[in-house]
Tab-separated table of C-alpha atoms in Angstrom:
chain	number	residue	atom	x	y	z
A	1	UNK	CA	15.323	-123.253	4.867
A	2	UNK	CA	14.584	-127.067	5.222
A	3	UNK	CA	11.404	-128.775	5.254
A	4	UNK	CA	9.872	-130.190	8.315
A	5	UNK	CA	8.043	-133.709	8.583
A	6	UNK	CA	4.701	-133.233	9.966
A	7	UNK	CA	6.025	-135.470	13.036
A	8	UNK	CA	8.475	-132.380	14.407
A	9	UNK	CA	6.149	-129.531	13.689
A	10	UNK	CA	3.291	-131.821	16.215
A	11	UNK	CA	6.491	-132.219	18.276
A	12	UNK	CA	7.208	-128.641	18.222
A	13	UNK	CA	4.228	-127.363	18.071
A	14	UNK	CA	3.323	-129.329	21.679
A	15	UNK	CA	6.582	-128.237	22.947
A	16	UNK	CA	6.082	-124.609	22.037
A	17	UNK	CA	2.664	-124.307	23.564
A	18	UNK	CA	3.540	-125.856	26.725
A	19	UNK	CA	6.681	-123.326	27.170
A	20	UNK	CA	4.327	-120.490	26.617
A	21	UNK	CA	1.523	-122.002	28.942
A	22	UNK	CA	4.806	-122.501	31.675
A	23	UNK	CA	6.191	-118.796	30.629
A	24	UNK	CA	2.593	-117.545	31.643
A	25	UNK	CA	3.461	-118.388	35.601
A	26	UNK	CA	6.063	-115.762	35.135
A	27	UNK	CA	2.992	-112.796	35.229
A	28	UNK	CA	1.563	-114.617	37.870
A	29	UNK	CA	4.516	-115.558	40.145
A	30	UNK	CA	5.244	-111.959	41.531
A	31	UNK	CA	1.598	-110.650	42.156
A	32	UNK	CA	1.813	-113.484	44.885
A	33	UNK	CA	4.785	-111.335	46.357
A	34	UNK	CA	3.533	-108.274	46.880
A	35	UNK	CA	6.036	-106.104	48.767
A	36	UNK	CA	9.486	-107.827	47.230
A	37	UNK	CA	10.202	-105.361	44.242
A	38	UNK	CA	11.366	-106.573	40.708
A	39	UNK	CA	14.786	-106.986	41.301
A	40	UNK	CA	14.916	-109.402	44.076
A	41	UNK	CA	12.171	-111.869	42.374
A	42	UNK	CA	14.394	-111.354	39.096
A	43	UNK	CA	17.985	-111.991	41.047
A	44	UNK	CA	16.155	-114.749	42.468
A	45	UNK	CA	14.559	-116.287	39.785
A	46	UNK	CA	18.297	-116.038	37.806
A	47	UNK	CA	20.145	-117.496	40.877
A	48	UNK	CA	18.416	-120.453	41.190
A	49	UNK	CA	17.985	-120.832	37.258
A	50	UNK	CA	21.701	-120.927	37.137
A	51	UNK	CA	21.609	-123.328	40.665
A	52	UNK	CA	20.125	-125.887	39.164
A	53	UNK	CA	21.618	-125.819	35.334
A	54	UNK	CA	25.012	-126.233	37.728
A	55	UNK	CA	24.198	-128.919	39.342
A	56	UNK	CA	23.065	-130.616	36.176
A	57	UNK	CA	26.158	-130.078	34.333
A	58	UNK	CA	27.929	-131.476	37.521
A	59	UNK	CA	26.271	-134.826	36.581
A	60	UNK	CA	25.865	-134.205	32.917
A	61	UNK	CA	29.029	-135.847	31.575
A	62	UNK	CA	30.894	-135.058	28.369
A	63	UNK	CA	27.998	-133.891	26.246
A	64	UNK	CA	27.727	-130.802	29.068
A	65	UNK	CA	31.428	-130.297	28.911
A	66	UNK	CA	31.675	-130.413	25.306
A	67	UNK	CA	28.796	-127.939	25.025
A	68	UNK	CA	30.125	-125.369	26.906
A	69	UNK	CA	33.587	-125.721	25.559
A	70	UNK	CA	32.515	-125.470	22.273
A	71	UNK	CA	29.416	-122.536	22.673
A	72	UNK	CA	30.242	-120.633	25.453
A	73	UNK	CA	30.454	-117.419	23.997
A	74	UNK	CA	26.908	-117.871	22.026
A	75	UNK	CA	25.404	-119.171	25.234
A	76	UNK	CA	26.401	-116.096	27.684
A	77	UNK	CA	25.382	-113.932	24.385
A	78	UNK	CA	21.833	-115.679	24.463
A	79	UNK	CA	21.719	-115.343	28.684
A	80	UNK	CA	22.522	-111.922	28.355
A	81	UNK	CA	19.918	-110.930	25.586
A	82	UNK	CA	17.233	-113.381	26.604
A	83	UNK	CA	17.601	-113.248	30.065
A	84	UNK	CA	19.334	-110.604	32.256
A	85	UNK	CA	19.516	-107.082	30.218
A	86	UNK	CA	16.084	-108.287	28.547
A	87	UNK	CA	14.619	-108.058	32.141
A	88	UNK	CA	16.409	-105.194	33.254
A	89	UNK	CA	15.404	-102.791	30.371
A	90	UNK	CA	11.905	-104.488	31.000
A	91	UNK	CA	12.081	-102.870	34.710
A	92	UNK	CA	13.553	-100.302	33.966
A	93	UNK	CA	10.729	-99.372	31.231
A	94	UNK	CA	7.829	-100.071	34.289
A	95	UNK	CA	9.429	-97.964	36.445
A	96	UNK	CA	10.146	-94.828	34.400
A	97	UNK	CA	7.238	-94.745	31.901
A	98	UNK	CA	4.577	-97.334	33.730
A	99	UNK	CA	3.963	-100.658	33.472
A	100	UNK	CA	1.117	-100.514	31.062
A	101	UNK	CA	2.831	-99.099	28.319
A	102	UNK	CA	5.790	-101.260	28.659
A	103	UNK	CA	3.182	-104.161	28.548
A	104	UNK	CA	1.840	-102.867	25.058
A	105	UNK	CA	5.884	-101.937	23.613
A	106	UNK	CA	6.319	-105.625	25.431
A	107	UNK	CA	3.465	-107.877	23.320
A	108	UNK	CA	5.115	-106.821	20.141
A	109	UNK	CA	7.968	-109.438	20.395
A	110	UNK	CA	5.453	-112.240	19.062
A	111	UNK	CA	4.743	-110.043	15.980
A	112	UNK	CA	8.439	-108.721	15.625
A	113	UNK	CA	9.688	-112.391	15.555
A	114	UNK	CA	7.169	-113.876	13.541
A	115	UNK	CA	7.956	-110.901	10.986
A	116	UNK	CA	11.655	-110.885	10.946
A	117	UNK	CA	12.033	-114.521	11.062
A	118	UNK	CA	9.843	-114.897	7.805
A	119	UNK	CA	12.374	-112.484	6.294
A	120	UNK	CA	15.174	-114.350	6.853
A	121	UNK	CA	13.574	-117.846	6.658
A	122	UNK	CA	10.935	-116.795	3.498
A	123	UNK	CA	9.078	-119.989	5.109
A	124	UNK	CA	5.657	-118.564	4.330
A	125	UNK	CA	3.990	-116.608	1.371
A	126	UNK	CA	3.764	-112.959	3.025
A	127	UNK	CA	-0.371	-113.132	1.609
A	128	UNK	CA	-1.032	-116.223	3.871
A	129	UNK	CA	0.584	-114.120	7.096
A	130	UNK	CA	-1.841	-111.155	6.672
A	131	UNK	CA	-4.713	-112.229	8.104
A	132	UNK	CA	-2.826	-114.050	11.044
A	133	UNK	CA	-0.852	-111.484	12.056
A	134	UNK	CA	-3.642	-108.748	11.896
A	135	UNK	CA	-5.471	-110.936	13.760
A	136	UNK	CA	-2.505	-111.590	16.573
A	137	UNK	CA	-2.155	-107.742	16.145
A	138	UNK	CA	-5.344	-106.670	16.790
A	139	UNK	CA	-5.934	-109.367	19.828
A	140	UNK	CA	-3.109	-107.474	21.364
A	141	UNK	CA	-4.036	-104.049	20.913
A	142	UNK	CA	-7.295	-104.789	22.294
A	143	UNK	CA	-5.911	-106.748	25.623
A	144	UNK	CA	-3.666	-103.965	26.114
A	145	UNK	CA	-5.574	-100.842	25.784
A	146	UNK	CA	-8.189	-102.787	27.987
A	147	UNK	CA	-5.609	-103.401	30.227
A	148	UNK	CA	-4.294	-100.121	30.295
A	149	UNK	CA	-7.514	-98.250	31.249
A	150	UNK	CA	-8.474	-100.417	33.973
A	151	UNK	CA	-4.561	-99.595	35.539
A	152	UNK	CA	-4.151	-97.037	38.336
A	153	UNK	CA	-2.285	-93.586	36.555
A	154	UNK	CA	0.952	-93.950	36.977
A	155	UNK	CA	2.781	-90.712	39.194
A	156	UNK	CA	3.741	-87.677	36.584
A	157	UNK	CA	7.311	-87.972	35.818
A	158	UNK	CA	9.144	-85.848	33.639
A	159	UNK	CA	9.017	-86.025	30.029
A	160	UNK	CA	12.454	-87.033	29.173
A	161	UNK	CA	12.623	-89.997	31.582
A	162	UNK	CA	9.019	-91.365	30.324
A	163	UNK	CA	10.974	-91.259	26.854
A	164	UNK	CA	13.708	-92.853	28.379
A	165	UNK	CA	11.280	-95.583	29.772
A	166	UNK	CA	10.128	-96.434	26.667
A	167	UNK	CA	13.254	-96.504	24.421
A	168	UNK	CA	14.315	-99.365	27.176
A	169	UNK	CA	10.814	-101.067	26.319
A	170	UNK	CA	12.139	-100.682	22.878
A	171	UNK	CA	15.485	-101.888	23.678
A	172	UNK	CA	14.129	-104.892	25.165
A	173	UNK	CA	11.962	-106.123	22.251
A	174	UNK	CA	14.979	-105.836	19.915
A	175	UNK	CA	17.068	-107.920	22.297
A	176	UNK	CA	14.160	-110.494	22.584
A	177	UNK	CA	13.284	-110.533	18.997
A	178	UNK	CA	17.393	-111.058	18.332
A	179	UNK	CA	17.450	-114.058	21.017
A	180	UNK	CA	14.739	-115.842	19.861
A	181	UNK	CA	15.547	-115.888	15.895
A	182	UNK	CA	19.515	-116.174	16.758
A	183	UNK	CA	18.687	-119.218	19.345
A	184	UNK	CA	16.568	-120.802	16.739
A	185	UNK	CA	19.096	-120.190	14.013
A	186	UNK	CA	21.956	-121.933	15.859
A	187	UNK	CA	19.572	-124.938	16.819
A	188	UNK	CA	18.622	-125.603	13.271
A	189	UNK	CA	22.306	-125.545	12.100
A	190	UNK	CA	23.241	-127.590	15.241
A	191	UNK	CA	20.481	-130.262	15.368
A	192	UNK	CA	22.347	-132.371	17.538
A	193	UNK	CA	22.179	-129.930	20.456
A	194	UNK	CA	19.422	-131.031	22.409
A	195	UNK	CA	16.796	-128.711	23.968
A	196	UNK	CA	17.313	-129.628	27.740
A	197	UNK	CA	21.367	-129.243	27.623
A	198	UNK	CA	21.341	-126.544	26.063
A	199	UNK	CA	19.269	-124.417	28.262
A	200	UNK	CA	21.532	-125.850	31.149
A	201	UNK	CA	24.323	-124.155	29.747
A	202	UNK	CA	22.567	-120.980	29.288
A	203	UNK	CA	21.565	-121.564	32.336
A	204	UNK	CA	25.332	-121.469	33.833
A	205	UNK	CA	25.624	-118.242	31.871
A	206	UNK	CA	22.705	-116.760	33.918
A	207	UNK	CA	23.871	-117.656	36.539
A	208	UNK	CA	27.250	-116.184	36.502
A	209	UNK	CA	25.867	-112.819	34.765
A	210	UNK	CA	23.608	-112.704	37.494
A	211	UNK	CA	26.282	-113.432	40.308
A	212	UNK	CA	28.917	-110.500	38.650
A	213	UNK	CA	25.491	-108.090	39.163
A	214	UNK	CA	24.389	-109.522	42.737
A	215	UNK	CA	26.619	-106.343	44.645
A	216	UNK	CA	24.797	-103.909	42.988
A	217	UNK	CA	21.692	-105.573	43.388
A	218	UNK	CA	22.712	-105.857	47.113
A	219	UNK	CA	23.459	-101.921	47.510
A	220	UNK	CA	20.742	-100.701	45.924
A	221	UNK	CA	18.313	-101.607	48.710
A	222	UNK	CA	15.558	-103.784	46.571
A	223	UNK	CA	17.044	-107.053	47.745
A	224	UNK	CA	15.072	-106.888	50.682
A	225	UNK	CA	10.712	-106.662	51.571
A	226	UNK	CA	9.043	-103.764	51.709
A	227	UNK	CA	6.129	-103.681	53.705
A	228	UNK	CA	3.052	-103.925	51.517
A	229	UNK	CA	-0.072	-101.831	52.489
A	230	UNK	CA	-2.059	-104.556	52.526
A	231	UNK	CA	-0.060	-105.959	55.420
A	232	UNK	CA	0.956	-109.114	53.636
A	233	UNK	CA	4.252	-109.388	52.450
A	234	UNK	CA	5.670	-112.944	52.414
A	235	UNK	CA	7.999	-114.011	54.265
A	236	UNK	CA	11.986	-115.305	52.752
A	237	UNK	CA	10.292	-118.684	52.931
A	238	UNK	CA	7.559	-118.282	50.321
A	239	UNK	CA	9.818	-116.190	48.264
A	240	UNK	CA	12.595	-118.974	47.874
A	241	UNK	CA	9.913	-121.457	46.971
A	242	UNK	CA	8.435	-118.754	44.682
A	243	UNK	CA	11.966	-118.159	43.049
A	244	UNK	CA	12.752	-122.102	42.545
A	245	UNK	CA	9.758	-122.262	40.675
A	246	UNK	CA	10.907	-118.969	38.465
A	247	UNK	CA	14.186	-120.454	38.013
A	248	UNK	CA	13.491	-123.965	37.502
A	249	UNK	CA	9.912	-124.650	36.170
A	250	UNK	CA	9.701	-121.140	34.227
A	251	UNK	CA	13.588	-120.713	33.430
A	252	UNK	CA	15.053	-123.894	32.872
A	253	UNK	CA	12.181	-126.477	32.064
A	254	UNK	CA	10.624	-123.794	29.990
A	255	UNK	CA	13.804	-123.111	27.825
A	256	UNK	CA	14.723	-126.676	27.337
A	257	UNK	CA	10.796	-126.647	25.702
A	258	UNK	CA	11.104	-123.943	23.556
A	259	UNK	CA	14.454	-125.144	22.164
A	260	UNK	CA	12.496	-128.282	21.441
A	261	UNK	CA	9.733	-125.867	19.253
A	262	UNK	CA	12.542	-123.427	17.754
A	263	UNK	CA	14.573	-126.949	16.301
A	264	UNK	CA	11.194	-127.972	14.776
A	265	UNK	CA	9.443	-125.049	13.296
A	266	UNK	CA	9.733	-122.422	11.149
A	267	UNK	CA	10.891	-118.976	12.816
A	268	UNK	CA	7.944	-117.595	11.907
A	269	UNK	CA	5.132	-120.387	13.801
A	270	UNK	CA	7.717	-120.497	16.643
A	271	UNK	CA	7.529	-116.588	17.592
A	272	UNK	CA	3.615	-116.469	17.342
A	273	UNK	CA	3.236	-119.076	19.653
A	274	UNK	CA	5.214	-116.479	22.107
A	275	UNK	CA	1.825	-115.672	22.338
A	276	UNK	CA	0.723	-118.318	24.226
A	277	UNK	CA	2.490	-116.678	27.204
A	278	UNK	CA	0.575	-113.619	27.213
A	279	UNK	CA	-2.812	-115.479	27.291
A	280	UNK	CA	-1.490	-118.031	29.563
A	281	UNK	CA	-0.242	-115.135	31.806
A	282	UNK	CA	-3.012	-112.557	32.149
A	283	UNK	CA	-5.808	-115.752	32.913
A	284	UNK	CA	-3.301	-116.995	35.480
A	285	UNK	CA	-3.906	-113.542	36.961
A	286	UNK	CA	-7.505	-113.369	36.454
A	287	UNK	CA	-7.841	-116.831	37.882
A	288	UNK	CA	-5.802	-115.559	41.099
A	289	UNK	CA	-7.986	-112.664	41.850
A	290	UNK	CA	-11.310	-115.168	41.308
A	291	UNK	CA	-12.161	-113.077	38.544
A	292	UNK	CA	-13.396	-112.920	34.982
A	293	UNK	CA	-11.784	-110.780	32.012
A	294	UNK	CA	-13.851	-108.690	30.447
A	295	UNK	CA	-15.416	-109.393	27.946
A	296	UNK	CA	-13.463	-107.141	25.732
A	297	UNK	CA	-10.333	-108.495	27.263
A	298	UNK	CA	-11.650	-111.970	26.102
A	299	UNK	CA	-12.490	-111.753	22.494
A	300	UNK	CA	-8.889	-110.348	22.033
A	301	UNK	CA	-7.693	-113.346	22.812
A	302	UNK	CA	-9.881	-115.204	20.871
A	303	UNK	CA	-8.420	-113.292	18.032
A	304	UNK	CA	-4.889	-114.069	19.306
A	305	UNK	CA	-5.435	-117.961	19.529
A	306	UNK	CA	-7.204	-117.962	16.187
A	307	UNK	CA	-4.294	-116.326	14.342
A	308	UNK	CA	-1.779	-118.486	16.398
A	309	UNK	CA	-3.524	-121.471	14.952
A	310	UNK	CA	-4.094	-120.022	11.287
A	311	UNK	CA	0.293	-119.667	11.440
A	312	UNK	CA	0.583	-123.210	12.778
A	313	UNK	CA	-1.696	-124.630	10.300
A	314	UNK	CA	0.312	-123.136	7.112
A	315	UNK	CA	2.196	-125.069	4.915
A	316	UNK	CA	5.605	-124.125	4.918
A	317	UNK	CA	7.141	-123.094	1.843
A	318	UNK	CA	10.872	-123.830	1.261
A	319	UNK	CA	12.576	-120.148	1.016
A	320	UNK	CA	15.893	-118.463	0.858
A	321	UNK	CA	18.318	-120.734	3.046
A	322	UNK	CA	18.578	-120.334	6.557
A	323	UNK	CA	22.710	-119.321	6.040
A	324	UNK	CA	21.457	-116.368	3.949
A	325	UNK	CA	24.124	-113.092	3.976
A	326	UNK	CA	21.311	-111.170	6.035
A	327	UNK	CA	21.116	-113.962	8.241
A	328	UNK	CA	25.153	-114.021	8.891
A	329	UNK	CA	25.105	-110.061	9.418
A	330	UNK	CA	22.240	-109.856	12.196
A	331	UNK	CA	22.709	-113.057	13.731
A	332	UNK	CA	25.536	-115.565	15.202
């Protein structure tokens, strides 16, 4: 793989951690609409993520054009696997095995990413990643299990669909862990791309993925409120603001950032930085609830930080070349 100048890995480094930080709103955003299930925030969030990337490419000139001419296929590949059948297996895992063990299958994707991408990248001596990613790993086990003993049981379902809930927790790791190195992958071998384009035209590819499913969104009832036993289910107008945020802020602006960070650093630094969303996240929540972590809770993510920052501060090594035979077979 190349080198990086210490200017782009700043660059992406800043870039990375303020995706993550934005990312975070995306645990936050639907606890503020209690009584609107998954799939309508989701179909929402989507629609106007694909709204807005189409009304940028209206005024986007050539560049757009050429883009999307040239990459379509990779970019409805990435809003498919990054995006729309991510999510779904991600709902699909809360509601048939729980949310807190799809959370805990979930929090591996830093780890997988950071793993897999040293493989194909070889940017870092595996020795210097052990402590980090112990560290990471740890910080995450400890969060989670926390997290999962403070949650409400979950109602007794049958064995086989809890299994089926969690090979779709499973299934959505793999697909995250492939969009994120495969994204970074085609940036580095198409540095001209930049960040904000391209996650307009992914963006387009959202949209229309998300428009195809919209009729069986639409018949299978969760389109619309429930009411919420605490009596205070927003109304369509706060969920439409809610939704623009998703889709623009967290979707698009987000994106366009973390193609910035996956151009500029190695695989490996980009996917523990993932991480920054699931500490950004959970003290978004905290901090809407007026209340403190515990303390357990806390000092895993002081363990998470600190092994983010060991990663970031490595040197990179240059390794096996990004165009490696493994990296042709398992990615675009």
């Amino acid at each position: 793989m190349r080198s990086f100048t210490r200017r782009e890995q700043s660059v992406g480094f800043a870039a990375g951690t303020l995706a993550g930080l934005i990312w975070g709103l995306a645990f936050l955003i639907p606890v503020l609409l209690p009584g609107w299930s998954p799939v309508a925030v989701t179909v929402g969030r989507y629609l106007a993520y694909g709204l807005i990337s189409l009304v940028l490419f209206a005024f986007g000139g050539r560049v757009l054009w050429r883009l999307l001419r040239q990459h379509w296929g990779v970019a409805l590949a990435f809003a498919l696997t990054g995006n729309v059948l991510y999510y779904l297996l991600l709902v699909l895992g809360i509601e048939l095995v729980g949310a807190p063990v799809t959370d805990i299958v979930i929090g591996c994707i830093p780890v997988t990413v950071a793993l897999l991408g040293n493989v194909l990248s070889g940017a870092y001596r595996w020795r210097s990643l052990v402590m980090p990613v112990t560290l990471v790993a740890i910080g995450l086990a400890v969060v989670n299990t926390l997290e999962l003993s403070g949650s409400a049981p979950t109602e007794d379902r049958p064995v086989g669909l809890k299994v089926l809930g969690l090979l779709a927790a499973v299934g959505a790791v793999l697909l995250w862990t492939w969009y994120g190195l495969a994204n970074a992958r085609f940036l580095s071998r198409h540095r001209e791309v930049p960040g904000g384009a391209w996650s307009t035209v992914i963006g387009l590819g959202t949209g229309v993925v998300t428009l195809a499913g919209l009729p069986v969104a639409a018949l299978s009832g969760e389109l619309s409120p429930d009411p919420h036993p605490s009596g205070e289910t927003p109304g369509l107008p706060t969920f439409v603001l809610a939704v623009l945020v998703l889709g623009i802020v967290v979707s698009w602006a987000a994106t366009g950032l973390w193609n910035v960070a996956s151009a500029r650093l190695s695989p490996t630094a980009a996917g523990m930085l993932i991480n920054v969303e699931t500490v950004a996240g959970f003290a978004y929540v905290y901090a809407a609830r007026g209340e403190w972590p515990p303390l357990g809770q806390v000092a895993g993510f002081a363990l998470i930080l600190i092994g983010v920052l060991q990663v970031v501060r490595l040197p990179v090594t240059v390794g096996r070349p990004a165009d490696s035979r493994l990296g042709r077979a398992m990615f675009l």
